[in-house]
Each structure stands twice: as structure tokens, then as C-alpha cells.
Coordinates of C-alpha atoms in Angstrom, one line a residue:
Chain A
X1 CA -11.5 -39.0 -22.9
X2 CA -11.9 -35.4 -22.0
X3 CA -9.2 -32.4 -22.3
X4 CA -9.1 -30.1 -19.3
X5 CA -7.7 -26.4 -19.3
X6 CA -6.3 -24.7 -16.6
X7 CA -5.2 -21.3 -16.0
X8 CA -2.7 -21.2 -13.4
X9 CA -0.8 -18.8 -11.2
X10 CA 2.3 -19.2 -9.4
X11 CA 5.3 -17.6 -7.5
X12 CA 8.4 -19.0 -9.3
X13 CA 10.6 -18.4 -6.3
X14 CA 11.3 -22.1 -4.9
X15 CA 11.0 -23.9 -8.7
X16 CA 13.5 -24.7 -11.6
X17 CA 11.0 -23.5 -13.6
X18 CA 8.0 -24.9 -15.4
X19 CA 10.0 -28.0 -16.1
X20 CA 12.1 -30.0 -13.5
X21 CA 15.6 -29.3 -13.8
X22 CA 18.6 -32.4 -12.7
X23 CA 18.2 -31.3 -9.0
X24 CA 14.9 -29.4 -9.0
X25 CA 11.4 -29.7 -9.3
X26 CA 9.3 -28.0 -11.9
X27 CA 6.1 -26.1 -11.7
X28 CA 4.6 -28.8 -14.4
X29 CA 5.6 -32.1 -12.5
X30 CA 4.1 -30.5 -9.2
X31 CA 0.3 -29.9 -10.7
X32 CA 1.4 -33.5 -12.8
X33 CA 1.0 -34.7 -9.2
X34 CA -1.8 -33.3 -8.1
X35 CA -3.8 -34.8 -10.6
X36 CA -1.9 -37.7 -10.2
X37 CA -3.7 -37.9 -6.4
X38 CA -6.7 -36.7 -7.9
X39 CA -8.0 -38.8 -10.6
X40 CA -5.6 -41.7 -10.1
X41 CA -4.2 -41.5 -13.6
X42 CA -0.5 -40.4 -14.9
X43 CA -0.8 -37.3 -17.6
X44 CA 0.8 -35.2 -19.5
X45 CA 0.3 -31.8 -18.5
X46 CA 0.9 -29.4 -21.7
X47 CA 2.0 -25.6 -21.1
X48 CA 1.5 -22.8 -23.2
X49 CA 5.3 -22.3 -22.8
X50 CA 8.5 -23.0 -20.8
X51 CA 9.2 -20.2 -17.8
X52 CA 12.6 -19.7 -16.6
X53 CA 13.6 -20.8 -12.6
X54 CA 11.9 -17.9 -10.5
X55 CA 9.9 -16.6 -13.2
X56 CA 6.1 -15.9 -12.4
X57 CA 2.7 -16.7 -13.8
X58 CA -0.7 -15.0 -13.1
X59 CA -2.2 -16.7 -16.2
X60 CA -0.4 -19.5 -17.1
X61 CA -2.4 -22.2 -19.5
X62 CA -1.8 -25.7 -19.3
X63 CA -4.1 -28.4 -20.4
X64 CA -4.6 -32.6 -20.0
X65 CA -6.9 -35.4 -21.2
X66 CA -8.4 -37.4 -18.7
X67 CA -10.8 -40.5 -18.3
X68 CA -12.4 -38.7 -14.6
X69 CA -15.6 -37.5 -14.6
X70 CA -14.9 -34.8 -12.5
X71 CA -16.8 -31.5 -14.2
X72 CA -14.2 -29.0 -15.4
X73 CA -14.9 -25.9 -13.4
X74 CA -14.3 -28.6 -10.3
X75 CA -10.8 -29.0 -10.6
X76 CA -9.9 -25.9 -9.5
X77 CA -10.7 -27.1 -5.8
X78 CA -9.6 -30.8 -6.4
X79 CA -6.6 -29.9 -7.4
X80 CA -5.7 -26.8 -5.3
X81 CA -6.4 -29.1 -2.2
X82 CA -3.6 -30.8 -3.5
X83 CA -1.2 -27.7 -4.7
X84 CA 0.8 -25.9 -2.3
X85 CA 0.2 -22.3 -1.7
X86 CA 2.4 -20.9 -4.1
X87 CA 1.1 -22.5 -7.5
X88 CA -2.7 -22.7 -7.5
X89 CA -5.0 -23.2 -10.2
X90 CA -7.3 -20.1 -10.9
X91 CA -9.3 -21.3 -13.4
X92 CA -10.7 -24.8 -14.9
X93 CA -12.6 -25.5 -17.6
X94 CA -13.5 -29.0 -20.5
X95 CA -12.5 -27.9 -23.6
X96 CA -12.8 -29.4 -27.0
X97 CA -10.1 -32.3 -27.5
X98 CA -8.0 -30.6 -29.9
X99 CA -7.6 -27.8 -28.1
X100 CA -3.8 -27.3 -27.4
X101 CA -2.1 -25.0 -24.6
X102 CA 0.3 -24.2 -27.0
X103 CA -0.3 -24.8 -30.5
X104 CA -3.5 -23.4 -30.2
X105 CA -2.3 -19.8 -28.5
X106 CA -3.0 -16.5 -30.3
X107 CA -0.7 -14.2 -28.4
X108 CA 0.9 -14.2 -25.0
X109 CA 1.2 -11.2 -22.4
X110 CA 4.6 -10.8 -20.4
X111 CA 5.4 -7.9 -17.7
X112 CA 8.8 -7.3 -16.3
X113 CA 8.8 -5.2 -13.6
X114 CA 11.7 -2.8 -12.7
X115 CA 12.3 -1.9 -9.3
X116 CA 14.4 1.8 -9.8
X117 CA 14.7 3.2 -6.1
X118 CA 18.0 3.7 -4.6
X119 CA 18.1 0.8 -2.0
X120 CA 16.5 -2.5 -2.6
X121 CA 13.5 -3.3 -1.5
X122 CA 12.9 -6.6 0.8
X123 CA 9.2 -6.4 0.0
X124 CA 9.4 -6.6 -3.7
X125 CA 12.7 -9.0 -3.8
X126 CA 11.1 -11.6 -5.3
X127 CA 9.1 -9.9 -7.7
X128 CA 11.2 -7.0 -9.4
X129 CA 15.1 -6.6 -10.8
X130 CA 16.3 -3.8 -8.9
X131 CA 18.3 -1.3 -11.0
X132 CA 19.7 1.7 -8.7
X133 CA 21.2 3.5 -11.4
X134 CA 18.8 6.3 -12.5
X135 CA 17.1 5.4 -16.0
X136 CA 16.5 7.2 -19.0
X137 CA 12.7 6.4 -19.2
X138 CA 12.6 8.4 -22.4
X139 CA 15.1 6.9 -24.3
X140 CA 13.8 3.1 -23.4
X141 CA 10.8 4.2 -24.9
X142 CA 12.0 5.4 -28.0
X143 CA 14.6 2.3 -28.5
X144 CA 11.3 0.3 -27.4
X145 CA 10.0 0.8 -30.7
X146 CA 12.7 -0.7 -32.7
X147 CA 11.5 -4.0 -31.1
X148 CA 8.1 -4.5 -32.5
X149 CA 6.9 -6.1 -35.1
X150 CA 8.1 -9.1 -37.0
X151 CA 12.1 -9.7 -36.7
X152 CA 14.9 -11.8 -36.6
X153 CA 15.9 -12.1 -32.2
X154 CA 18.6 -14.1 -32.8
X155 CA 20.8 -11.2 -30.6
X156 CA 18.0 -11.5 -27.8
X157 CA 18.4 -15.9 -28.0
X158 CA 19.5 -17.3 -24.8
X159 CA 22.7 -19.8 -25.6
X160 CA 22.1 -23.2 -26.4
X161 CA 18.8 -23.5 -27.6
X162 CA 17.8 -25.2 -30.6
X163 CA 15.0 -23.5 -32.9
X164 CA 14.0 -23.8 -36.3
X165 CA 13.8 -20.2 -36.8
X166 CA 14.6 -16.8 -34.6
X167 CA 12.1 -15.1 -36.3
X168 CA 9.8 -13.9 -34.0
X169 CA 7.0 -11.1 -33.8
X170 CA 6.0 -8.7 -31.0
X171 CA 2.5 -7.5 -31.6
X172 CA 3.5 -4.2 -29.4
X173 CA 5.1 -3.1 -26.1
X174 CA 4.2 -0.2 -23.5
X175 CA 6.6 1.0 -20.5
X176 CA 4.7 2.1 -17.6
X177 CA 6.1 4.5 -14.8
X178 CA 4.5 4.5 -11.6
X179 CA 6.8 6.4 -9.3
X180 CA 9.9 4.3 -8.8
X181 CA 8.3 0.9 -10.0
X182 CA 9.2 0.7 -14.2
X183 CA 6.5 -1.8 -15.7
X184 CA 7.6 -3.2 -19.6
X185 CA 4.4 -5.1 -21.1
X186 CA 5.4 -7.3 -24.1
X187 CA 2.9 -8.9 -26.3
X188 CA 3.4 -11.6 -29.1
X189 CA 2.8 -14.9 -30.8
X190 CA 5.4 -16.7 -29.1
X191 CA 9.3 -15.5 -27.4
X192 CA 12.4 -17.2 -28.1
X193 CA 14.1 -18.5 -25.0
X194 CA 15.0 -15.5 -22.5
X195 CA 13.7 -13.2 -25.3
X196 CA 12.2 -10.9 -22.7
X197 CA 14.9 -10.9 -20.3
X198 CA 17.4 -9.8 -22.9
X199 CA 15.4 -7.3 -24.5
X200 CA 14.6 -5.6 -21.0
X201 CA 18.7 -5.8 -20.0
X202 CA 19.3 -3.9 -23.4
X203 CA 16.4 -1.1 -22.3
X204 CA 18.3 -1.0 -19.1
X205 CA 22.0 -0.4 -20.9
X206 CA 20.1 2.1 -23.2
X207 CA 18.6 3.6 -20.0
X208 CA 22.0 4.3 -17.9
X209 CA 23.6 4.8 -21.4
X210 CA 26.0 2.1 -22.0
X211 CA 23.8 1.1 -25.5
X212 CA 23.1 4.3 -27.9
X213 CA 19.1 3.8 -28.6
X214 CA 20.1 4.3 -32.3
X215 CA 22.0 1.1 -31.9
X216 CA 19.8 -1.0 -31.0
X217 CA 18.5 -1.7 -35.1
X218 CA 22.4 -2.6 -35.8
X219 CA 22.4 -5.0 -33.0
X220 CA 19.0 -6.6 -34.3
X221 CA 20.6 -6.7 -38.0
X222 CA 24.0 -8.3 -36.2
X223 CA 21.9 -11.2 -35.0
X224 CA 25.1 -11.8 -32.6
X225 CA 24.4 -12.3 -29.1
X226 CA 27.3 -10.9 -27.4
X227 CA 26.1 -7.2 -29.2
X228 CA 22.9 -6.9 -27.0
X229 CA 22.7 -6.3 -23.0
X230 CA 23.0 -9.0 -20.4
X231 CA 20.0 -11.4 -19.3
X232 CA 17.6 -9.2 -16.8
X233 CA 17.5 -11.6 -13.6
X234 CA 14.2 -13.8 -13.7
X235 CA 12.2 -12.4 -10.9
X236 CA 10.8 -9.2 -12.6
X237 CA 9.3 -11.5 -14.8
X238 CA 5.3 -12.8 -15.2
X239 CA 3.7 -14.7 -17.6
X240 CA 0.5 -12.4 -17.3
X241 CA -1.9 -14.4 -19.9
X242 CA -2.4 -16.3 -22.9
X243 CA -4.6 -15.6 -25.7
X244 CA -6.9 -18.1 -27.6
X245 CA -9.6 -17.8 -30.1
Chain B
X1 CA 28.6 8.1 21.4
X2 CA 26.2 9.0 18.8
X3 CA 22.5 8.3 18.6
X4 CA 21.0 6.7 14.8
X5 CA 18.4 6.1 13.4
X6 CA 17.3 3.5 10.9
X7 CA 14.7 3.4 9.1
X8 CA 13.6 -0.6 8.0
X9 CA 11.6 -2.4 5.5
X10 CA 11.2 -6.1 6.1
X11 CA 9.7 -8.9 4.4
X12 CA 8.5 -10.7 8.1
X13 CA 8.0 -14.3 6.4
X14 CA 10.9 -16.0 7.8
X15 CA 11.4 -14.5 11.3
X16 CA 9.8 -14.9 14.6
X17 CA 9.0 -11.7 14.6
X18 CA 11.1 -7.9 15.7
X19 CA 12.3 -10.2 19.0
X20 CA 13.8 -13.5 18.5
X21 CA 12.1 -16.7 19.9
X22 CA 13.5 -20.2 21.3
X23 CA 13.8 -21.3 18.8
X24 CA 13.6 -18.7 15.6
X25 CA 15.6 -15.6 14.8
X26 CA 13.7 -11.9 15.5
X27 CA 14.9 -9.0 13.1
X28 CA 16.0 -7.1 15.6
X29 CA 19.0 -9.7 16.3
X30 CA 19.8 -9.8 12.5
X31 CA 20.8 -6.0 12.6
X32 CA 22.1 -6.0 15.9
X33 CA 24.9 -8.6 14.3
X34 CA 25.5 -6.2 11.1
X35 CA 26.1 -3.4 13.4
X36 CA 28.7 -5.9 15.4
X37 CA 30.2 -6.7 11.9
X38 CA 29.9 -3.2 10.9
X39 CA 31.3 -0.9 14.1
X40 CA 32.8 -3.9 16.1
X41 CA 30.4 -3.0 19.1
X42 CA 27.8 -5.2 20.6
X43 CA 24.7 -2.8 21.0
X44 CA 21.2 -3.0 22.0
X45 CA 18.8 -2.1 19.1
X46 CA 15.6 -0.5 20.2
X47 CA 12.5 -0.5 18.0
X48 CA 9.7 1.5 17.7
X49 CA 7.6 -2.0 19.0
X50 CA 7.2 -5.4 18.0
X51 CA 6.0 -7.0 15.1
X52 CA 4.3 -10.5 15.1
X53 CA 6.0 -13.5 13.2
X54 CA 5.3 -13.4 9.4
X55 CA 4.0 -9.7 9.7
X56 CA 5.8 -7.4 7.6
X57 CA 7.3 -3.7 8.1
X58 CA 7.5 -0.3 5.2
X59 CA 9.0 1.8 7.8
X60 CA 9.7 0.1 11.3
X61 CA 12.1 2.6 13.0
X62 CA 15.3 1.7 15.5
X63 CA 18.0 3.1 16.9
X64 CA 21.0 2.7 18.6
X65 CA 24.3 3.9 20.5
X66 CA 27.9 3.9 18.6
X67 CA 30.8 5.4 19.1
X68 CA 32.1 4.4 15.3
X69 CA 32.4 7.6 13.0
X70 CA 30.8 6.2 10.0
X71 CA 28.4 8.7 9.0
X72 CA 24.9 8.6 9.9
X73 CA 23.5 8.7 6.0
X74 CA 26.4 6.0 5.5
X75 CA 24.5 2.9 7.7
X76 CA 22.2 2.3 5.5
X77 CA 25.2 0.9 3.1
X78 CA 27.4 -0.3 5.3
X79 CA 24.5 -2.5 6.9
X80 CA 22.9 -3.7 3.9
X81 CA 25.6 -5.5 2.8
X82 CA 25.9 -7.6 5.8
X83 CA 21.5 -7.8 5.8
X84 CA 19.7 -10.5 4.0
X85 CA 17.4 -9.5 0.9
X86 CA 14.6 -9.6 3.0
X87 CA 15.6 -7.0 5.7
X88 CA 17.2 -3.3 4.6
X89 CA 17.7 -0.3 6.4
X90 CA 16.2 2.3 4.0
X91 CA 17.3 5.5 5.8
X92 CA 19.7 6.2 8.4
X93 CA 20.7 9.4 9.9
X94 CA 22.3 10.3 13.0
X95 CA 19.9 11.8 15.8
X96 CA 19.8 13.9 19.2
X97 CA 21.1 11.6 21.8
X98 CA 17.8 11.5 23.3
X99 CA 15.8 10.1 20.6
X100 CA 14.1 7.1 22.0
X101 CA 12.6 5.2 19.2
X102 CA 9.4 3.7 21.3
X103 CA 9.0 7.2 23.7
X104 CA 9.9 9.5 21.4
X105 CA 7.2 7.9 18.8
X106 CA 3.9 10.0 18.4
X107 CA 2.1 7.9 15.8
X108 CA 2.2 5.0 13.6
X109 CA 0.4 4.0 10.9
X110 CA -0.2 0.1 10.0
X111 CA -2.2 -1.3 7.2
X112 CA -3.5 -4.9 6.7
X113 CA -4.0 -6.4 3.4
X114 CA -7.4 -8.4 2.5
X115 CA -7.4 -10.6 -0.9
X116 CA -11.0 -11.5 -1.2
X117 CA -11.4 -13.3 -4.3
X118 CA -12.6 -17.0 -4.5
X119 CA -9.5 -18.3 -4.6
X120 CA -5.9 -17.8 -3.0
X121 CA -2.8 -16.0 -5.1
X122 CA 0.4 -17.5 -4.6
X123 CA 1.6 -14.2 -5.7
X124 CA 0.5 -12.5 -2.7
X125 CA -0.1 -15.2 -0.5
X126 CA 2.5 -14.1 2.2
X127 CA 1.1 -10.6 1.8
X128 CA -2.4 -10.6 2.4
X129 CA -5.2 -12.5 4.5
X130 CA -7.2 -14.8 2.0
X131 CA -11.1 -14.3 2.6
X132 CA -13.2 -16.3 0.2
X133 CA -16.1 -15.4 1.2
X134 CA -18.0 -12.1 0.5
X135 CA -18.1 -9.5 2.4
X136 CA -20.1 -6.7 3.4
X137 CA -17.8 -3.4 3.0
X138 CA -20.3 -1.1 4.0
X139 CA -21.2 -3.0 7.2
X140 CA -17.4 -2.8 7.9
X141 CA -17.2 0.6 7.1
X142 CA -20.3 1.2 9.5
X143 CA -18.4 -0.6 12.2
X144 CA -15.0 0.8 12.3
X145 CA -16.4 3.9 13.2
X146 CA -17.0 1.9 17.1
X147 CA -13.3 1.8 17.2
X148 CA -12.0 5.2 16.5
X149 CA -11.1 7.1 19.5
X150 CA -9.9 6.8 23.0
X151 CA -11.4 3.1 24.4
X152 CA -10.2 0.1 26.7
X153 CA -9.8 -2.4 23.7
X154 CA -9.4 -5.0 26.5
X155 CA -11.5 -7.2 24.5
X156 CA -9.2 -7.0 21.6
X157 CA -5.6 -7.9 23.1
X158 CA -4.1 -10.9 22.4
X159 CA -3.7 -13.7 25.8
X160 CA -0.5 -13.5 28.1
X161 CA -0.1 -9.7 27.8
X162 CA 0.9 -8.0 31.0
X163 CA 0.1 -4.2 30.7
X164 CA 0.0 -1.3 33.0
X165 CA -3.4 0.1 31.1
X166 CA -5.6 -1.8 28.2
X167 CA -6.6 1.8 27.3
X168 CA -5.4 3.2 23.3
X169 CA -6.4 5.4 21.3
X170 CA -7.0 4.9 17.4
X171 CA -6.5 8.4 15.5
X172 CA -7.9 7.6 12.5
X173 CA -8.9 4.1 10.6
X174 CA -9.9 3.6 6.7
X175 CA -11.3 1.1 4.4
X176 CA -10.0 0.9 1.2
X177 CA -11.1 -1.4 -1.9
X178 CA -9.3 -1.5 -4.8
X179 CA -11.0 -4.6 -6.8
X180 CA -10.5 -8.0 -5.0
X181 CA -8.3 -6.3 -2.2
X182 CA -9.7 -4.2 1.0
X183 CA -7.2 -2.6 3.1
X184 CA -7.4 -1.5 6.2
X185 CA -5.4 1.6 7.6
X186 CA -4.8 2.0 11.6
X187 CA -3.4 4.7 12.7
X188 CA -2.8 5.4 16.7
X189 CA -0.1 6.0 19.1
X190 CA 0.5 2.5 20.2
X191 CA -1.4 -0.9 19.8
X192 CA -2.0 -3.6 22.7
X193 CA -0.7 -7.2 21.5
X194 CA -2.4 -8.5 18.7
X195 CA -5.3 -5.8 18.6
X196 CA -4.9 -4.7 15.0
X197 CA -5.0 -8.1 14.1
X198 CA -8.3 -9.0 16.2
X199 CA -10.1 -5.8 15.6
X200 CA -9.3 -7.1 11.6
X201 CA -10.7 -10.6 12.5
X202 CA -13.7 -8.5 14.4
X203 CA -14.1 -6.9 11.3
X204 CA -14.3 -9.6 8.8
X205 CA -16.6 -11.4 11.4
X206 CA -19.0 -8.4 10.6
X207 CA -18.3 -8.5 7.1
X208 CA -19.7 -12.0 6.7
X209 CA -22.5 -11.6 9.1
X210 CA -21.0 -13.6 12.2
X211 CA -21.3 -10.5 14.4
X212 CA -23.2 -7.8 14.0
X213 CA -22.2 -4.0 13.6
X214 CA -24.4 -3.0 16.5
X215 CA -23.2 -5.6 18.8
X216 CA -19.6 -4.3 18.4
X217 CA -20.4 -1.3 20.8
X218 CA -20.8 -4.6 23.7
X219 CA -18.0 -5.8 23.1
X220 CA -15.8 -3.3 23.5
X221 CA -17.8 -2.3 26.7
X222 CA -17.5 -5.8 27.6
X223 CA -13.6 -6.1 28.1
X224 CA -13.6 -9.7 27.2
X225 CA -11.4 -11.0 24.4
X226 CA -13.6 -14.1 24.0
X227 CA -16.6 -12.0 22.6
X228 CA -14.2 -10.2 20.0
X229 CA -13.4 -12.1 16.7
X230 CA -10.6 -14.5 15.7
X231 CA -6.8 -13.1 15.3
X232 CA -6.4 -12.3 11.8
X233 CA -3.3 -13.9 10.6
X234 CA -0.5 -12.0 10.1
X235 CA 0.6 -11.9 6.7
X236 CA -2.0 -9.2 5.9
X237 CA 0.1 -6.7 8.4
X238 CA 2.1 -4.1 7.6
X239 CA 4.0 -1.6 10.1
X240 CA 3.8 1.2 7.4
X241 CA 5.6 3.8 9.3
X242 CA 6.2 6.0 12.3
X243 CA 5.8 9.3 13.0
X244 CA 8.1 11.6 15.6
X245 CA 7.9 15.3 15.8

């Protein structure tokens, strides 16, 4: 038995997700298949994490055990024979058996990219949330700041998850401007489900002024959902690369 | 009747190009029925040129006749709301009545997009022409020098073109390599069909040692498309914009 890594990157646009949803397929259960037609035997492919329908990976981690004797760095072109253009695996390697996609993560890097021009742009569609509204860059930074560090996210939880605990850290955050593209880099441990997404559309209402930056540590301290800004739309969002000793 | 002016960024993936085809919808069509919806009048956009299936356009320019009084700045709303995602008008303004947007055209400027890493990126996989293998930049560079200038690019025009002269002139060309990605920058007053795409193919055909810089000289003399390189595919190509006085 041998475990395989794989680092992975894919355009979200046409999945549910990494997991299949009721009525469409996942991310996961599409590489599931490739190795499936590969090495002839059904696995478990493990993720470092869930990403939302439309979401985007350039570093995604995901690893398997397998009896094959394919070497490690190989199934990057086994399997990407197999893959459709839009999720490919970048990287393959054996690792030691207990080595666990997620378990085993140190941190995780996440950008959201912010489209602020006045018109949307076809060309970046899929890939940014356009906000038309002008932004207060400034005060996004400051209100950034209130984010980091160790806290309870229970205001930034997407409904209907289940969790032990909403305590979550983020190891630090940068917003980059680069003419009308706004980049938010997040890094952390781990991210509570659509963490990221509500975090960015409360930067957003602080930005065009419907949240006062000074707010935002009340709404933190609330741990009520309905206090902080709506859910950013998925497609600004890529999982940009896990961490592991 | 008023003359405008659009100015149009496109995503190209899922058309048949600027013209519509038996059996696949050209972008050109796709605005012409916004501006029926829009003014209630059937008109005849005219485009700077075409664009290939799957290539892609920053600043493709069009106009057309109306006799509506919706202002000229005011198109670009009133289309977009009847435009797909993937095609926007992102500047309109009412023009002289003689503004032609082929005639009246003194440059344009396209760009095509190599990734040449070892393996393909679903993120830019519609965006970009995947080269694997490695290529010799300062060959190419040597080489596009051949093309610059007033020729008969014969050898570079795609089959089944009927044209009064095969004779163009490139302004200005550049090679730009930003890690993994080379771009290459036309920039002329008009293109035969297909010869940005096969001077690109020419190109990467020097790059990898197929053909050699000196040789390119020849074929160019030789007016014979057979002696040129392959068509580089036309993801990579973008119609970046166009210049009037």
C-alpha cells in the first residue's frame, strides 16, 4: 500500500464544488475516476478542504493509498490523460502513509479577487466578483486588521453547518491594488464554511460604507450572522496552496 | 440617424467567431439583437474585422446607424443588460456619421498568450496556447525581426481567402516573458486570415528548433503557406484594441 499526493488545479466554473452535490458532479468524484481508469482500483480521494460550487484551486492537495506501482511523480500524466482540461493535476508525489491532506495541513492560502471597474468584464467573469461601486481601499485595510488572529467567526459561518467549535485563526491578511483589480490574501490553519466569502462581503460593505470599520469588532463579539455582510459570490475565490511540514 | 460607436470586450469561447456560422452564433449577431431589443431597429453592425472562433477581444470596435435618442455614453447600459456575461460593450459614444469602423481604422494591436510550463492550467486554459516544450526566446526574438515591415505574408494566410493584395504591413511586434508566459504583441493596420496565428505557430516552430531563424527570410519570399508553420490555436489571441485618428 502506498499513499499518493497530488496538488491540483482547477477552474470551479462547471462543478458543485469539490464534493458532488444531488444533481452535480464534484471536483473529488471526477479525479476519483481518473484513477479509477488508471490503476483499476476504487479510492478514496482525501482533500485538504471542501471548495464551494465555482470556487477555484491552483494548489489544491488531495491524497490516496493505492496498491499500483506506478512511481509518484507519474501520475501527473496518467491521470491528466484522464482529467478534462479544466482540473489537472500539477504535481504528484509518494508520500509517507500517514500523511493526511487534511489533518496533516499547517496553514492554507486563499485569494479573492475583486473586480472594481465600472462595467463588468467578460474576460475575468469567471474569476472575480465585480463590485462597481467605488471602494474605500483604506478603510478595508484598516477593518482588515480586526480579523487576524485567533477568534470566534461564528458571524462569518455559513448557515447550516455543523462544527465543534467557530474558533478559528487567521495567521494574517494583505489587500493588494493593482489598478482596478482588488486582490484579499488570507492565510490560516483552517476556514469555517464560507468564512472567506463573508469576511470579503463585509470589506465590501465597509468599503462603499454601509458597515462603519469600527464595527466590525462588535460584530465579531455578536457572533450573529445576520450582523456581518452578505456572502461574496464564489468566483473571486482560489484556493492558492496548502502548507505542510 | 446617428452614427455609434462601441467599444467590446469578449470572452470568444463560445462563439463562432465576430460572424456567425451554419451552425454557431458570431458576436456580431448577439449585439445586433440587443440593439433590436434596445432601439426596436434591425441594423447592420460593422466591426473593425473578424475574429476567429474561440479567439478573444479587450477592445474590438463596431458601429452602427440609429435613429433612437438614447444617448451615445448611454449604450453601453442599455446593451449590457440584454448581452450575455461574456460579451459587453465597454464604451459607447456617438460619432461623425462617417466613421467607418474597418476604413476609418489606422492600427490595431493584438496580443497572443503562450503558457509554457510542463503542464496545462485549467485556469487559463481558454486563454492561452499550451507549449510544453521549451523554447528558445532569443531565437524567437531574433526571428520576429523577419516579419516587421511592409511584406507579401502570402505564406502566412490561412486557405480559402480571397484577397485583392496578400501584401501588410506589421508596425511593430514584441516578445514578452513574464515567468511561464511569453506574449506576443502585433501591431499593424490589418491582418490577412489567420496570419497572426500562423506567424505565432512559425514562431514556436523556431522556438523548438523545427525551423530555423534564417530560413524564415525563404519563406516569406516563398509565398507558400505550406512552408510556414502550423495555425496556432486560437485561444492565445487577443484583439487588444484599435486605433482611429
Amino acid at each position: 500500500m502506498r499513499n499518493i499526493k497530488l496538488v491540483i488545479e482547477y477552474d470551479g466554473t462547471a462543478y458543485s464544488g469539490w464534493q458532488s452535490q444531488d444533481n452535480s458532479v464534484g471536483i473529488q468524484e471526477i479525479i476519483e475516476k481518473a484513477i479509477r481508469k488508471t490503476t483499476g482500483e476504487k479510492v478514496k480521494l482525501i482533500g485538504s478542504g471542501r471548495t464551494d460550487a465555482k470556487v477555484h484551486a491552483k494548489g489544491q492537495v488531495a491524497n490516496f493509498f493505492t496498491n499500483s506501482n506506478i512511481p509518484g511523480d507519474r501520475f501527473v500524466y496518467a491521470l491528466n490523460i484522464k482529467l478534462p482540461y479544466d482540473i489537472q493535476i500539477i504535481e504528484s508525489e509518494e508520500v509517507d502513509l500517514d500523511f493526511h491532506s487534511r489533518f496533516s495541513a499547517k496553514r492554507k492560502r486563499y485569494r479573492y479577487v475583486i473586480y472594481n471597474g465600472k462595467i463588468l468584464r467578460p474576460l475575468y467573469r469567471n474569476f472575480s466578483y465585480h463590485v462597481g461601486r467605488t471602494l474605500d481601499i483604506e478603510e478595508m485595510k484598516k477593518t482588515m486588521d480586526y480579523f487576524i488572529g485567533e477568534k470566534d467567526f461564528e458571524s462569518f459561518m455559513g448557515r447550516k453547518s455543523i462544527v465543534h467549535t467557530t474558533v478559528r485563526e487567521i495567521y494574517d491578511m494583505e489587500i493588494i491594488q493593482n489598478d482596478e483589480f482588488i486582490e484579499i490574501v488570507f492565510e490560516g490553519k483552517s476556514f469555517l464554511k464560507n468564512m472567506i466569502r463573508i469576511i470579503v462581503g463585509t470589506l465590501v460593505f465597509v468599503g462603499i460604507g454601509r458597515i462603519k470599520s469600527e464595527d466590525v469588532e462588535k460584530i465579531i463579539k455578536a457572533r450573529k450572522r445576520s450582523l456581518a455582510g452578505p456572502t461574496a459570490p464564489p468566483q473571486g475565490l482560489f484556493l492558492e496552496k496548502v502548507y505542510y511540514d
